[in-house]
Coordinates of C-alpha atoms in Angstrom, one line a residue:
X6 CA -105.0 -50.7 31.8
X7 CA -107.8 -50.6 33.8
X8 CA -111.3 -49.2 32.7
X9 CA -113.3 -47.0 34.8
X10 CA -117.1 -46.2 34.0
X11 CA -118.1 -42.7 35.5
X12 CA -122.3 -42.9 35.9
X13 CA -123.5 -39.4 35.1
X14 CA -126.9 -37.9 36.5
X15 CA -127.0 -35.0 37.7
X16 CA -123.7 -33.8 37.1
X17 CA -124.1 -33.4 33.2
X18 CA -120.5 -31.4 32.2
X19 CA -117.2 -31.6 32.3
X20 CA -115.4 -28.7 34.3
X21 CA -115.3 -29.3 38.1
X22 CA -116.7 -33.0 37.6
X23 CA -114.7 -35.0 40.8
X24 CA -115.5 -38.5 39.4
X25 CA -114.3 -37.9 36.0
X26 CA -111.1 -37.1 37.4
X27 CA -110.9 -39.5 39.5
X28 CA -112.1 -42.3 37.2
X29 CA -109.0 -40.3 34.4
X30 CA -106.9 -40.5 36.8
X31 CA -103.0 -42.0 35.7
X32 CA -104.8 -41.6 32.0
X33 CA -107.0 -44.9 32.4
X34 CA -109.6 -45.4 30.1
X35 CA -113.4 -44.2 31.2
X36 CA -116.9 -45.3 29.8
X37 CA -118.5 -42.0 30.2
X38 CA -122.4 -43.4 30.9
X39 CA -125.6 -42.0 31.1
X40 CA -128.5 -44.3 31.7
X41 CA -132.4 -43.5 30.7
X42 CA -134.1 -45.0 33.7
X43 CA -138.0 -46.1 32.9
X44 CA -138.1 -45.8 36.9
X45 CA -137.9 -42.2 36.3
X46 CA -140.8 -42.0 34.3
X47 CA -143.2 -44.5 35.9
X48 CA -142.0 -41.5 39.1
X49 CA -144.0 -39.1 36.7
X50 CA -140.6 -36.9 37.0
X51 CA -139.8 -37.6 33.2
X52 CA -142.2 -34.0 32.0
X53 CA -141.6 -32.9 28.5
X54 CA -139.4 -29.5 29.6
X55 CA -136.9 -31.2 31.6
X56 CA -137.1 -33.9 29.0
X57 CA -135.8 -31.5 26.2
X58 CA -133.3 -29.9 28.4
X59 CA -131.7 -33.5 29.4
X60 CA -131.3 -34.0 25.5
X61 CA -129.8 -30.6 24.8
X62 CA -127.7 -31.3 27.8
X63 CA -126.5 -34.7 26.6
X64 CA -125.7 -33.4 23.2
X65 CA -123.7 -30.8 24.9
X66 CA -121.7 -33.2 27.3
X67 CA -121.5 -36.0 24.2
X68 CA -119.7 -33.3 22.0
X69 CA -117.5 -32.2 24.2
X70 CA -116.2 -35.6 25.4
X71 CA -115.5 -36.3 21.3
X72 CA -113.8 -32.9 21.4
X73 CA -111.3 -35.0 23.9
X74 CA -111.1 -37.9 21.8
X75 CA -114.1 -39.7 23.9
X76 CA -117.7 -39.9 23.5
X77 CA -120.5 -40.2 25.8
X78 CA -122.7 -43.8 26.0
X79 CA -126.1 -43.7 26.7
X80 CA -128.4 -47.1 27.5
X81 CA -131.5 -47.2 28.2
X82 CA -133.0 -50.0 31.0
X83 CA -133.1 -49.9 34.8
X84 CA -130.3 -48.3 35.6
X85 CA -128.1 -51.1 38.2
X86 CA -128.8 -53.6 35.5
X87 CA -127.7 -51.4 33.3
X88 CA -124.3 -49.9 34.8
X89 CA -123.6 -53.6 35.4
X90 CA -123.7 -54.2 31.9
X91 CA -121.6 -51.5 30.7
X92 CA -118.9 -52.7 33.4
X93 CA -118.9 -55.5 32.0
X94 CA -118.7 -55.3 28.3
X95 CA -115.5 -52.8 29.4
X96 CA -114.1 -55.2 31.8
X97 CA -114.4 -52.2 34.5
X98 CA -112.9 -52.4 38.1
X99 CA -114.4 -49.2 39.3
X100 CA -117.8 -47.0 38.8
X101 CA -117.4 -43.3 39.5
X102 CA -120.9 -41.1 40.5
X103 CA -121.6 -38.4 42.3
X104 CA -123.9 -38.8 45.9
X105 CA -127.3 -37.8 45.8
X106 CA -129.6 -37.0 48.6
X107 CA -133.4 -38.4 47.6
X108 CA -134.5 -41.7 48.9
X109 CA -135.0 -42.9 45.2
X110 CA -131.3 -42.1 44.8
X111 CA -129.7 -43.7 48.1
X112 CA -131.9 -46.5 47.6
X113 CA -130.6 -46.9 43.7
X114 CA -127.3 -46.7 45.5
X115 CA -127.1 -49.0 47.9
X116 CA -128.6 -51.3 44.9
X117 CA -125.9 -50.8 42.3
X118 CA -123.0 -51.0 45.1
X119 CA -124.6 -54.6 45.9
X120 CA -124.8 -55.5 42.3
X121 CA -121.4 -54.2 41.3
X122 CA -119.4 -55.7 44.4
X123 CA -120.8 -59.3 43.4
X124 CA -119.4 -58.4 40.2
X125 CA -116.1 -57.8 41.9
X126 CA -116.4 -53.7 40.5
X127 CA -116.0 -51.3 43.4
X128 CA -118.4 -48.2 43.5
X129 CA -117.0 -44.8 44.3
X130 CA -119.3 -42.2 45.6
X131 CA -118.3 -38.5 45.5
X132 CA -119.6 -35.6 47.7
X133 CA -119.8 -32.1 46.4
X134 CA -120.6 -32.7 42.8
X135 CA -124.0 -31.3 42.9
X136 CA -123.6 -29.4 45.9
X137 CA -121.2 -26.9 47.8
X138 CA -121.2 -28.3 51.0
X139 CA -121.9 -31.7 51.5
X140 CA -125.4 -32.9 53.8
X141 CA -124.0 -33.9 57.0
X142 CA -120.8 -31.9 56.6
X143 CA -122.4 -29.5 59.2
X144 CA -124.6 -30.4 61.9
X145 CA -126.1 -28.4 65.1
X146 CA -125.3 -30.0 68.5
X147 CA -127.8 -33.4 69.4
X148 CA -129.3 -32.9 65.5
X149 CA -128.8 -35.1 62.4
X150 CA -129.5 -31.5 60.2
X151 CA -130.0 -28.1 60.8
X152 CA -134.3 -27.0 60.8
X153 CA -133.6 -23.5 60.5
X154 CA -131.4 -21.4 57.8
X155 CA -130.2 -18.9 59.4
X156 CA -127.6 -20.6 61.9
X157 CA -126.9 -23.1 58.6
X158 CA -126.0 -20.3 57.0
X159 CA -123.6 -19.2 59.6
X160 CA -121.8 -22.6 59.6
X161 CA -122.1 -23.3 56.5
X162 CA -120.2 -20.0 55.3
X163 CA -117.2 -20.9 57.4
X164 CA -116.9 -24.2 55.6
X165 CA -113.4 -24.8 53.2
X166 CA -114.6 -25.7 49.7
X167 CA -112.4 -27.8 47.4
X168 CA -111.2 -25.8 44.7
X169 CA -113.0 -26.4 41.5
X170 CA -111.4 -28.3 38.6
X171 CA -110.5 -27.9 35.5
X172 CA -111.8 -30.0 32.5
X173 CA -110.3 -32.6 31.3
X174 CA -107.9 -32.6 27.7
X175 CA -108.4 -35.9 27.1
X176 CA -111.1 -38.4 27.6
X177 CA -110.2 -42.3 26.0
X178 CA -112.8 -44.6 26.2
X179 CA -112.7 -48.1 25.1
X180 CA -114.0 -49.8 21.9
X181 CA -117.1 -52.7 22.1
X182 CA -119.7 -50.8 24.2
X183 CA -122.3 -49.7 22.3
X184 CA -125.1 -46.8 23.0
X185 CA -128.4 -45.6 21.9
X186 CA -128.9 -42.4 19.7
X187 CA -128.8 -39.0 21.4
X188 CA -132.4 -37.8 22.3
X189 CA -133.6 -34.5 21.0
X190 CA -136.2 -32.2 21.8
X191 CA -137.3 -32.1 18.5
X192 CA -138.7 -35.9 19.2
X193 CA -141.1 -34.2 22.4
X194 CA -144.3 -32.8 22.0
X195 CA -145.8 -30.6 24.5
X196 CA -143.0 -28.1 25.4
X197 CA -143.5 -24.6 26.8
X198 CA -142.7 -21.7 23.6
X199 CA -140.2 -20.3 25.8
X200 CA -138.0 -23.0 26.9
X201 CA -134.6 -22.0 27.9
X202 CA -131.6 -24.0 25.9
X203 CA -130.1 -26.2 27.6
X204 CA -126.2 -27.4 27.6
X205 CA -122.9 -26.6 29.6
X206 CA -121.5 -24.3 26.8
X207 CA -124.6 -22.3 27.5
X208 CA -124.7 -22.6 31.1
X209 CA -120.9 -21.3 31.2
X210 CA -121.8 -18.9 29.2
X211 CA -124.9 -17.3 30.8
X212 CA -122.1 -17.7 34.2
X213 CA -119.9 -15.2 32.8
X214 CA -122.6 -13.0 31.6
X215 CA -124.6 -13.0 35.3
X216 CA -121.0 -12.2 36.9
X217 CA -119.8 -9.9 34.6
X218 CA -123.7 -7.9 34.4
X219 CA -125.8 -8.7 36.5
X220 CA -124.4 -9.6 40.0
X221 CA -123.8 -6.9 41.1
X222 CA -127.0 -5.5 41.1
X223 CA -128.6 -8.7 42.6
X224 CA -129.3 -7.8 46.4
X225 CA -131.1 -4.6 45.1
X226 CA -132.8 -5.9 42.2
X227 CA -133.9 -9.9 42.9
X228 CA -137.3 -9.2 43.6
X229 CA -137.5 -6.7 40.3
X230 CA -140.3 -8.7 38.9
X231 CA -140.2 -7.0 35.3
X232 CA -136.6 -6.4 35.9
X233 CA -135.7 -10.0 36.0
X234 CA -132.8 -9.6 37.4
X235 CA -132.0 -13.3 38.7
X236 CA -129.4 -15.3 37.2
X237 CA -131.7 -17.9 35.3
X238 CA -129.0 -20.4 36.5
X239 CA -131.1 -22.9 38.6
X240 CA -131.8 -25.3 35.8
X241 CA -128.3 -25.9 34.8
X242 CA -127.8 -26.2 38.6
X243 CA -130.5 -29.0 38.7
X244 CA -128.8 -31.0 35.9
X245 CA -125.6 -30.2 36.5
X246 CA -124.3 -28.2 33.6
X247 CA -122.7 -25.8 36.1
X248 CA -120.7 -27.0 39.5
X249 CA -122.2 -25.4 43.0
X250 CA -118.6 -25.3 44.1
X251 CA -117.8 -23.0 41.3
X252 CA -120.8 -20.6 41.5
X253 CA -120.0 -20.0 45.3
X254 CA -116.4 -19.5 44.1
X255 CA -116.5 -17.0 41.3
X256 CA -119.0 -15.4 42.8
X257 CA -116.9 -14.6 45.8
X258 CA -114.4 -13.6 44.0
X259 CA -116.2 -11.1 42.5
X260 CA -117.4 -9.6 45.7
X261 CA -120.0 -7.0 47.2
X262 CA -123.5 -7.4 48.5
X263 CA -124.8 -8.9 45.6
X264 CA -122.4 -11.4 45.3
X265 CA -123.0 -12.2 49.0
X266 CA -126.7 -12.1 48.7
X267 CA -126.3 -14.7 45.5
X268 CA -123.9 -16.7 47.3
X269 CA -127.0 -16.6 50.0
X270 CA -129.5 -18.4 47.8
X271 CA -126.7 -21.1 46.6
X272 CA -126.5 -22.2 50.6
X273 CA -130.7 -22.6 50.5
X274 CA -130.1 -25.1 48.0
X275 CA -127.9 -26.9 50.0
X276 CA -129.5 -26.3 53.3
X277 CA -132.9 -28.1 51.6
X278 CA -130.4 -30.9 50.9
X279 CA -128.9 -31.5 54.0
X280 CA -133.2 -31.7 55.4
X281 CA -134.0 -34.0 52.9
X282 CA -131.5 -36.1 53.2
X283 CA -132.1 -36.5 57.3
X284 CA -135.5 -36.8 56.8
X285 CA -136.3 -38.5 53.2
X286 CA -140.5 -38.5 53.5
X287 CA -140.5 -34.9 53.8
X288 CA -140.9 -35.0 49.5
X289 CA -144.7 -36.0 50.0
X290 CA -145.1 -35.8 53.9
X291 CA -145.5 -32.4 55.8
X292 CA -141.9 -31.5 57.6
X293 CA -143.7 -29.7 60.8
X294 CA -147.4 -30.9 60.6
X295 CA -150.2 -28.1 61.4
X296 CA -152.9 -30.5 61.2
X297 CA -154.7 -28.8 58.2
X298 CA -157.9 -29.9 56.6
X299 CA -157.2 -28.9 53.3
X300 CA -159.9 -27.7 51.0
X301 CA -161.3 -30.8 48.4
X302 CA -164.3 -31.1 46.7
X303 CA -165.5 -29.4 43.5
X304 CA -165.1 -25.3 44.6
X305 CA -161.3 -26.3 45.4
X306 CA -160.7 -28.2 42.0
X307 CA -162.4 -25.1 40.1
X308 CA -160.1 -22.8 42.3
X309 CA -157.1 -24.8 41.1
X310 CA -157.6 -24.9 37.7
X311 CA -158.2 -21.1 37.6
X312 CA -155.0 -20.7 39.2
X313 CA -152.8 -23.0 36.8
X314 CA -154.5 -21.6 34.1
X315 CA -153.7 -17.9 35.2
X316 CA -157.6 -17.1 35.6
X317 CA -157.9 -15.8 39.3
X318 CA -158.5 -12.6 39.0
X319 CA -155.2 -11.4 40.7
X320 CA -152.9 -10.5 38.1
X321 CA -149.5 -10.7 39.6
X322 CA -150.6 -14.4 40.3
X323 CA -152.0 -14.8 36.4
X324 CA -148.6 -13.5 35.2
X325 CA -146.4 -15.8 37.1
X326 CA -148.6 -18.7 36.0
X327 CA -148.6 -18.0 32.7
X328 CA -145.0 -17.4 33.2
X329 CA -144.6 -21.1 34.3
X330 CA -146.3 -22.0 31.0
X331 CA -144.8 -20.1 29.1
X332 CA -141.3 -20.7 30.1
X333 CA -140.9 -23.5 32.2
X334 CA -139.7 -21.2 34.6
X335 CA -140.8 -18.7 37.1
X336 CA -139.2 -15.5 38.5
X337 CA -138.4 -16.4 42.3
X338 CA -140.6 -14.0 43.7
X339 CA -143.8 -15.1 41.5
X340 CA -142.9 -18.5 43.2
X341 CA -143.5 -17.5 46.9
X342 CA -146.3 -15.2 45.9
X343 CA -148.3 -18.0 43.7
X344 CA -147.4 -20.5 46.0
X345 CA -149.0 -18.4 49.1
X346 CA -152.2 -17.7 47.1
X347 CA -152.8 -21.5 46.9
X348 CA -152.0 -22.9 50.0
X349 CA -153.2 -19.9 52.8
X350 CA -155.2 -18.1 50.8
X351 CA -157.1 -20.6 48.9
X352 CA -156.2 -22.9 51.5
X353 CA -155.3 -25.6 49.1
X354 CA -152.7 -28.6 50.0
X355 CA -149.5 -27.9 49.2
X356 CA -148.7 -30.9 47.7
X357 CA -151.1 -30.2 44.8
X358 CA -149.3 -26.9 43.3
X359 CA -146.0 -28.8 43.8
X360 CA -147.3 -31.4 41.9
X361 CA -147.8 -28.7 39.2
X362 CA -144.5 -26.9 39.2
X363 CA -142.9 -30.2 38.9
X364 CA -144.6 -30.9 36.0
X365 CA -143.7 -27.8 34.0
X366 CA -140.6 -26.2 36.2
X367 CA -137.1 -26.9 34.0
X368 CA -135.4 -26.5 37.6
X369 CA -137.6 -28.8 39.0
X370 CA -136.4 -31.2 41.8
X371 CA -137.5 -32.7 44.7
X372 CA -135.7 -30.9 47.6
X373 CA -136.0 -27.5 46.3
X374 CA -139.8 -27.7 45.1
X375 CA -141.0 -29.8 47.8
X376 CA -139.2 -27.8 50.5
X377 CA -139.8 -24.7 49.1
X378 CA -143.8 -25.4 49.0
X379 CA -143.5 -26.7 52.7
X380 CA -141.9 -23.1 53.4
X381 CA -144.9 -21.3 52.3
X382 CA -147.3 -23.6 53.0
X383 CA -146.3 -23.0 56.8
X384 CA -145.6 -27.3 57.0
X385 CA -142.1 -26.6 56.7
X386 CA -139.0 -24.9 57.7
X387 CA -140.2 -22.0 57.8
X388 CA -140.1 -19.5 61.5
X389 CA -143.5 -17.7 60.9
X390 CA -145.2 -20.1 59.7
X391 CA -148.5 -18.8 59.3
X392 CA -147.5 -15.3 57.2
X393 CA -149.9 -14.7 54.2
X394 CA -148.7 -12.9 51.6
X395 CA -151.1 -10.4 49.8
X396 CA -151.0 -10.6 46.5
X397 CA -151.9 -6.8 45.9
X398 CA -149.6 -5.1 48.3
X399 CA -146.9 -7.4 47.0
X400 CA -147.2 -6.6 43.2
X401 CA -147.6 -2.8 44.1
X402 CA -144.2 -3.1 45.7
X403 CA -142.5 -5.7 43.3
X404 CA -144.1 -4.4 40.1
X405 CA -145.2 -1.2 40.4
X406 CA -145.1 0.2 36.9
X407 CA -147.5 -3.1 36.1
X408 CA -144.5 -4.0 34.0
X409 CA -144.4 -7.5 34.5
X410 CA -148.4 -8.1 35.0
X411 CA -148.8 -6.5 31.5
X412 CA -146.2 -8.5 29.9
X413 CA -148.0 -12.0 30.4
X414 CA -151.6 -11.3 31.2
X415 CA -152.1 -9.2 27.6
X416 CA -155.8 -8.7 28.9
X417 CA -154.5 -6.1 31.1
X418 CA -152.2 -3.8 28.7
X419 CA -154.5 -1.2 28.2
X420 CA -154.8 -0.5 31.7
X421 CA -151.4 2.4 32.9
X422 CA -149.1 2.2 35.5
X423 CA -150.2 0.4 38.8
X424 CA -153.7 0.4 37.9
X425 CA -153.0 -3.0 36.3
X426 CA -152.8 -5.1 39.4
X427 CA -156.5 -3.9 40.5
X428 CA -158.8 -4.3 37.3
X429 CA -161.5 -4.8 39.7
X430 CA -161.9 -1.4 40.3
X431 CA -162.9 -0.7 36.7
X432 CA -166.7 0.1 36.6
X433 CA -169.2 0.4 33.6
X434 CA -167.9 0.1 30.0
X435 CA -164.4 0.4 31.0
X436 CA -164.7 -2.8 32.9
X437 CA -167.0 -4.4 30.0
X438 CA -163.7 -4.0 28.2
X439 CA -161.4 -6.2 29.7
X440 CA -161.4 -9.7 29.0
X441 CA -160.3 -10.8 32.4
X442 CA -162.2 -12.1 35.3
X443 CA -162.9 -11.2 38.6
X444 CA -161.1 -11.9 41.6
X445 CA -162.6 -16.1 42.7
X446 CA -162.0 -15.2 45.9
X447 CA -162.0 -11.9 48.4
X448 CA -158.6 -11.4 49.8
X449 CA -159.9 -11.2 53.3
X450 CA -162.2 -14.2 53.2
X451 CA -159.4 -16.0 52.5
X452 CA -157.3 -14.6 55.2
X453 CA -160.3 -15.2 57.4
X454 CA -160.8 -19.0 56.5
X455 CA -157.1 -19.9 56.7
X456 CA -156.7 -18.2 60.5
X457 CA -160.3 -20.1 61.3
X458 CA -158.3 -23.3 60.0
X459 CA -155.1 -23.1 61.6
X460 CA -156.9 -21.9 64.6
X461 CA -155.6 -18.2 64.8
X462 CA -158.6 -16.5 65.0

C-alpha cells in the first residue's frame, strides 16, 4: 500500500489533526515525523522553556501513537533534507503538514514542495490545523487582510468551521526508518521553577477543567490579576496540543458571556495571523510607522535591565516580570501593562522587550508576540495608538487587595491592602524597611517625554 509521511510542527496531538487523517486515510501506512531543525536555533527561537515543553509534548504525541500500534520518528537535520529522507527510506508518495503563516515557514514550504516533487512525492498542505479560520478566508473589500479587529471579528464569527475530528484507533507505520531518542527536559539547563507541563493529555485535560470551572466566569474575571482566572491554554495552543477549531467549538457549546468573550480572544489569534501572513516583515518591521527615535544609550540599557529584572520601582510591573521568570508565562493583563511601561513610558523600542518575552514566554510565537508588542507600542494595529497605560491606576483597579503584587515581589508583603502598589509613599524607618527601590522613572515625565516624541504635546 502506499506510505504517507505526515510532517508535524505545530500541530503536536492527535485529536482534530486533518493531515493525519488524511494521510490514514483507506488504512495506509503513515511515518508520523517530527524534524529538530538547527535553522530554528541559529533563529534564536530554540529558548530553554519552549525547548522543555516541545520534549514533554513529543513524549506525549510518541506514546500515544504506540498506544495505536504506531510510534512517532524524530530526525534531526534541516528539515526538506530531512523529510526527503524519510520519504524515501518509506517509499512515500505523499507528505501531509499543516500551513503555517511566517515567512520562515512559507519559505520552508515552497522549499520541501520543490524538493519532494523532483522526488516524484506530492506535498499536501492543510488549512485550519493551527488555526480556526484560515488567513485569507476573510477579506475586507480592495484589502489582502483586515487592519482592524473589530470588523474581523464580525466576519470572522459568521464563518462555518469544520467539525473537529476524532483521533485516530489505529496508527501503522512502516518498518526501516529509524529515529533519534526522545528529548527531555531533564537534558536543559536554565528553565524557569514554574514551568507549566507540557503534553496533549494535559492540555485536554486543563480543556475540560477551564470549561467545566472557569469559563464561565471569564468575561468578569480575565483581568483578575491575583485571581488568575485565564485559561492557561495559549502554550498548548502554540504547539499544538489542543486544535483552535475545537476550543471555538466547545466553547460555544457551552455558551454565555464568557464563553463568547473566550471565543473573542481565540479570533485575536487568528486575526494576528491573517496580518502576518499579508504582510510577513511586520515580525521585526513596525506595521504603521510613527517615526519614533527610540531611546539608546546607557540610561535606556540600565532602564531595561531594571525592568526584566522586576527592579522598577512599580510593583505591578515587578510582579509580572518576575512572573515571566518565574513561569515562563504571564497573566494577560501584566502583558499589556509591562509592555506599555517599556515602550511609551520608558519609551524603549518595542522590538527589544519582544525580544525578551520570546526568550522566556512558553506561548511564545511570532504573530502573537510581535503583533501584540506593535499593539501597545502604538506601531501596530492598534485604533488609539498613542494610549499610555498607568501603571498605578491599573493595578489599583486590577489588583486591588495587592494580592498579586505581594505574591511575586516578596519585598512588598508586609505592606496591607492597596498600599502595596505605592511603597513610595513610605517615609522614615518604615521606608528604610523595604528592600525595594524606588520608582527609575516619574510617571509623568514619562508621559511627558513620549507625547514630546510622538509629537503630541
Amino acid at each position: 500500500m502506499n506510505v504517507s509521511v505526515v510532517l508535524f510542527t505545530s500541530d503536536l496531538r492527535l485529536h482534530d489533526h486533518p493531515p493525519l487523517r488524511a494521510a490514514l486515510d483507506g488504512g495506509r501506512p503513515v511515518v508520523p515525523l517530527f524534524v529538530r531543525d538547527p535553522a530554528v536555533d541559529g533563529a534564536g527561537f530554540a529558548v530553554p522553556n519552549r525547548l522543555a515543553f516541545l520534549a514533554d509534548c513529543l513524549r506525549d504525541l510518541d506514546t500515544g501513537l504506540r498506544e495505536r500500534g504506531g510510534r512517532l520518528v524524530v530526525r534531526r537535520g534541516g528539515l526538506v533534507g530531512e523529510v526527503c529522507r524519510v520519504a524515501a527510506e518509506a517509499d512515500a508518495v505523499e507528505v501531509h503538514m499543516a500551513a503555517d503563516v511566517s515567512r520562515h515557514a512559507r519559505r520552508r514550504e515552497d522549499r520541501l514542495r520543490r524538493a519532494l516533487e523532483a522526488d516524484g512525492v506530492r506535498l499536501h498542505v492543510h488549512d485550519t490545523v493551527t488555526v480556526a479560520v484560515a488567513p485569507g478566508a476573510v477579506l475586507p473589500a480592495g484589502s489582502d487582510h483586515f487592519a482592524v479587529f473589530t470588523p474581523y471579528y464580525r466576519h470572522w464569527s459568521r464563518q462555518p468551521l469544520r467539525d473537529p475530528l476524532g483521533a485516530p484507533r489505529t496508527v501503522r507505520v512502516p518498518d526501516g526508518v529509524g529515529s533519534e531518542p526522545l528529548p527531555s527536559r531533564s537534558e536543559l539547563p536554565g528553565l524557569s521553577e514554574g514551568l507549566a507541563a507540557g503534553g496533549e493529555t494535559e492540555g485536554r485535560a486543563r480543556l475540560t477543567k477551564w470549561l467545566r470551572d472557569g469559563v464561565a466566569a471569564y468575561e468578569d474575571r480575565h483581568d483578575d490579576l491575583a485571581g488568575d482566572a485565564t485559561s492557561r491554554l495559549s502554550p498548548h495552543l502554540h504547539f499544538g496540543t489542543l486544535s483552535a477549531v475545537e476550543l471555538v467549538q466547545r466553547a460555544r457549546r457551552v455558551g454565555g458571556p464568557g464563553a463568547e468573550a473566550f471565543v473573542r480572544q481565540l479570533a485575536w489569534r487568528d486575526f494576528h495571523r491573517q496580518v502576518l501572513a499579508a504582510r510577513p516583515a511586520v515580525s521585526a518591521a513596525d506595521y504603521r510607522t510613527r517615526h519614533d527615535s527610540w531611546r539608546s544609550g546607557p540610561q535606556a540599557r540600565a532602564d531595561v535591565e531594571a525592568w526584566k529584572e522586576g527592579r522598577t520601582g512599580y510593583p505591578v510591573i515587578d510582579a509580572a516580570m518576575r512572573q515571566l521568570r518565574h513561569e515562563g508565562w504571564m497573566h494577560n493583563r501584566g502583558r499589556l501593562l509591562t509592555a506599555s511601561f517599556l515602550t511609551k513610558t520608558l519609551y524603549v523600542d518595542w522590538r527589544i522587550g519582544a525580544r525578551h518575552f520570546l526568550d522566556l514566554l512558553v506561548d511564545g510565537d511570532i504573530a502573537n508576540n510581535q503583533l501584540n508588542w506593535q499593539w501597545t507600542a502604538g506601531t501596530g494595529t492598534d485604533t488609539r495608538p498613542n494610549r499610555v497605560l498607568n501603571p498605578v491606576t491599573q493595578a489599583k483597579r486590577y489588583d486591588p487587595d495587592g494580592t498579586y503584587v505581594r505574591r511575586w515581589v516578596p519585598e512588598l508583603r508586609p505592606l496591607a491592602g492597596p498600599s502595596a502598589h505605592e511603597p513610595w509613599k513610605l517615609r522614615g524607618p518604615d521606608r528604610a524597611a523595604i528592600d525595594y527601590p524606588d520608582p527609575i522613572i516619574d510617571l509623568s515625565e514619562g508621559l511627558a517625554r513620549f507625547k514630546r516624541a510622538r509629537g503630541l504635546d
